[in-house]
Amino acid sequence: MATVPLLTDDQLSPEAAAVFADIRAVRQTDYVNNFWRAMANDPATLKATWERLKAIMGPGALDPLTKEMLYIAVSVANACEYCVHSHTASARAKGMSDEMYGELLAVVGMASQTNALSTAMQVPVDERFRV
Amino acid sequence: MATVPLLTDDQLSPEAAAVFADIRAVRQTDYVNNFWRAMANDPATLKATWERLKAIMGPGALDPLTKEMLYIAVSVANACEYCVHSHTASARAKGMSDEMYGELLAVVGMASQTNALSTAMQVPVDERFRV
Amino acid sequence: MATVPLLTDDQLSPEAAAVFADIRAVRQTDYVNNFWRAMANDPATLKATWERLKAIMGPGALDPLTKEMLYIAVSVANACEYCVHSHTASARAKGMSDEMYGELLAVVGMASQTNALSTAMQVPVDERFRV
Amino acid sequence: MATVPLLTDDQLSPEAAAVFADIRAVRQTDYVNNFWRAMANDPATLKATWERLKAIMGPGALDPLTKEMLYIAVSVANACEYCVHSHTASARAKGMSDEMYGELLAVVGMASQTNALSTAMQVPVDERFRV
Amino acid sequence: MATVPLLTDDQLSPEAAAVFADIRAVRQTDYVNNFWRAMANDPATLKATWERLKAIMGPGALDPLTKEMLYIAVSVANACEYCVHSHTASARAKGMSDEMYGELLAVVGMASQTNALSTAMQVPVDERFRV
Amino acid sequence: MATVPLLTDDQLSPEAAAVFADIRAVRQTDYVNNFWRAMANDPATLKATWERLKAIMGPGALDPLTKEMLYIAVSVANACEYCVHSHTASARAKGMSDEMYGELLAVVGMASQTNALSTAMQVPVDERFRV
């Protein structure tokens, strides 16, 4: 179904295997999802992507749940079916309640609407927004 | 520049004027930005859009700043120049720090990347994400 | 500003000049807009694009104004600034009233919103829609 | 499959049940499609979305079939599988013939092509389109 | 599943049959893929699309494999599931190696990321890029 | 104009300054374009982005010019004005001729068109493309 094989653990190169070990350690689960099994066909990109994702999605000025919700918002706008499913699941695992999810959906829907209206009317940016 | 005139206060229909009064009351500022001045050409859509936006963007299970950041994320993915500027300004006005903004950008960039990779490889959704 | 020069009439190749003559005849105006002046750098693509556009946008089962409005809808969703401006101008020249434009905007905004909501929730297609 | 349960009639809150009753009355069919069953998880957004959709999609300066075709055009550009299916079915139910559909497809395809070409060449907007 | 029937050979109009014959001759295979079987419902658009595709995708200043990879890149960004699958298969048939594909994916992912970052920050275009 | 200041050389943190030095060394020019000056507000993301870009865009199974053209294709589909300009300039600097650029545009336009048509008709993926 994918354009590349989803590699099983025993098909991994040593570099990919090391990344999988780190994914398991960081996420504290033995389960490695299909995205990484597809990415494992190119160990260098796998490693670079995981390392960067790990650095970005951890706690910082924004908490991990807020980051997951931002990830969902982008994935919806980009119409990425896989990403919508995987990050909605991640957000729930990190504590997104039904109320939070409902509000997230409402904001994403509203933004999509006013994005279209602004683009359609080609509204010029207010001077005060350009600082 | 816009495809419709940006209406000044004295060009507003009574229905649009009432919406502008509410925008000013809710936002506690006399400034009404260009989006609404463009929308004012169609008072019914102006009113419906403002009423819904007001209901959605207030405090709830998600705080208003988180909602503004979600709005930025969608606006970026939809390449809406006006919306990126206006909602980045709004998020800053609501307390988004440089650190928070930097993390927001990093998440949006990362999501855009893995969205593309997932779509390119047509990764099948894991059974466990389909609940 | 463009990535290619906008060719003036005296810079056109004979093949491009013939296309410009046809654009002027069909549109009954001497004005040739910037899109075609940019396209003129590649006469073969200019000709293929104009011939196909001419065939598609004329009267048929759908009238030319409806086609222009569909063009606007797509251009908004693709965030094409040039196309939004040029096709909104064309639609107005073909008789789009303020009321029609207001309804067009409302539909485009609504569609953008429910597109996002459907994608976000990954709603499965109803069996009855699959004929 | 969806990220939320598709609610059956007996799982609806009173507010959602009232919306479903109105959908059935307006559409004159007992069938309520999956989008609304997913939306019903958040009755406030369900109600706001339905009320607005009902107001927008009815007859006005544009007829309902034209509006459905505009909806298809946006849904295609946003790559919304659900929306493409549901609004194509709706347009057909409202009288879209094979000829009309063929022309709709041709316009959407052409617009997508010239959108890309305009954006690629960054064609500057003609002064005469900026009124 | 499609919104139109996928026509079998014996359902084709004479004009569509002629296009199918040319597809088979050019591609040197009896297999005609689903996209063309769907397009065959509108013979005029089928013919125009095939003729143009044939002209564009052949050898020129760019080789056919490079063109297929460009096609994949666009298809990913537009989230077109069908196109991603069909053009990835075509690129492989034309000699795209695993290494080439890995690099293609890395570029597409990187571009998606910096596209988002540039749009988010609304970076002004450098004067030297505007020739 | 940007949402962040474009940092001058004397405003850079030591980490950002080191990245700028590397950009200058790799590209063999003193000029550092606006994207990096905007990114410099977040040195960690600047460094990660530059390091990854440098690794991806160099010679490999695909040559650097092909990679720049792929970058243009993605940037067009994502409607990123800055990226279209900067990567078109880069591709030209790496040897993209007018003929190559013309063919690139034709492919991007054609792909955008058939992407839309495939999505509109929801063409099912051929079994033989799923390997």
Short mmCIF file of C-alpha atoms in Angstrom, two decimals, chain A residues 3 5 14-17 26-27 31-32 48-49 61-62 72 86 88 91 110-112 116 122 128:
data_model
loop_
_atom_site.label_atom_id
_atom_site.label_comp_id
_atom_site.label_asym_id
_atom_site.label_seq_id
_atom_site.Cartn_x
_atom_site.Cartn_y
_atom_site.Cartn_z
CA THR A 3 5.33 3.23 -1.91
CA PRO A 5 8.10 -1.52 2.32
CA PRO A 14 22.19 -0.97 12.28
CA GLU A 15 21.70 2.81 12.04
CA ALA A 16 17.93 2.42 11.72
CA ALA A 17 17.87 -0.09 14.55
CA VAL A 26 11.80 8.00 24.62
CA ARG A 27 8.21 6.93 24.11
CA TYR A 31 5.37 -0.10 19.53
CA VAL A 32 6.99 1.70 16.59
CA ALA A 48 17.67 13.27 11.08
CA THR A 49 13.87 13.37 11.22
CA ALA A 61 7.94 27.24 26.36
CA LEU A 62 5.01 25.26 24.95
CA ILE A 72 -2.97 18.27 14.13
CA SER A 86 -1.40 9.58 14.35
CA THR A 88 -4.88 12.93 17.10
CA ALA A 91 -2.77 14.26 21.55
CA MET A 110 -12.95 28.89 11.60
CA ALA A 111 -9.38 29.61 10.54
CA SER A 112 -9.90 27.73 7.30
CA ALA A 116 -10.37 31.63 2.40
CA GLN A 122 -7.16 40.00 -1.05
CA ARG A 128 -0.15 48.04 12.58
#
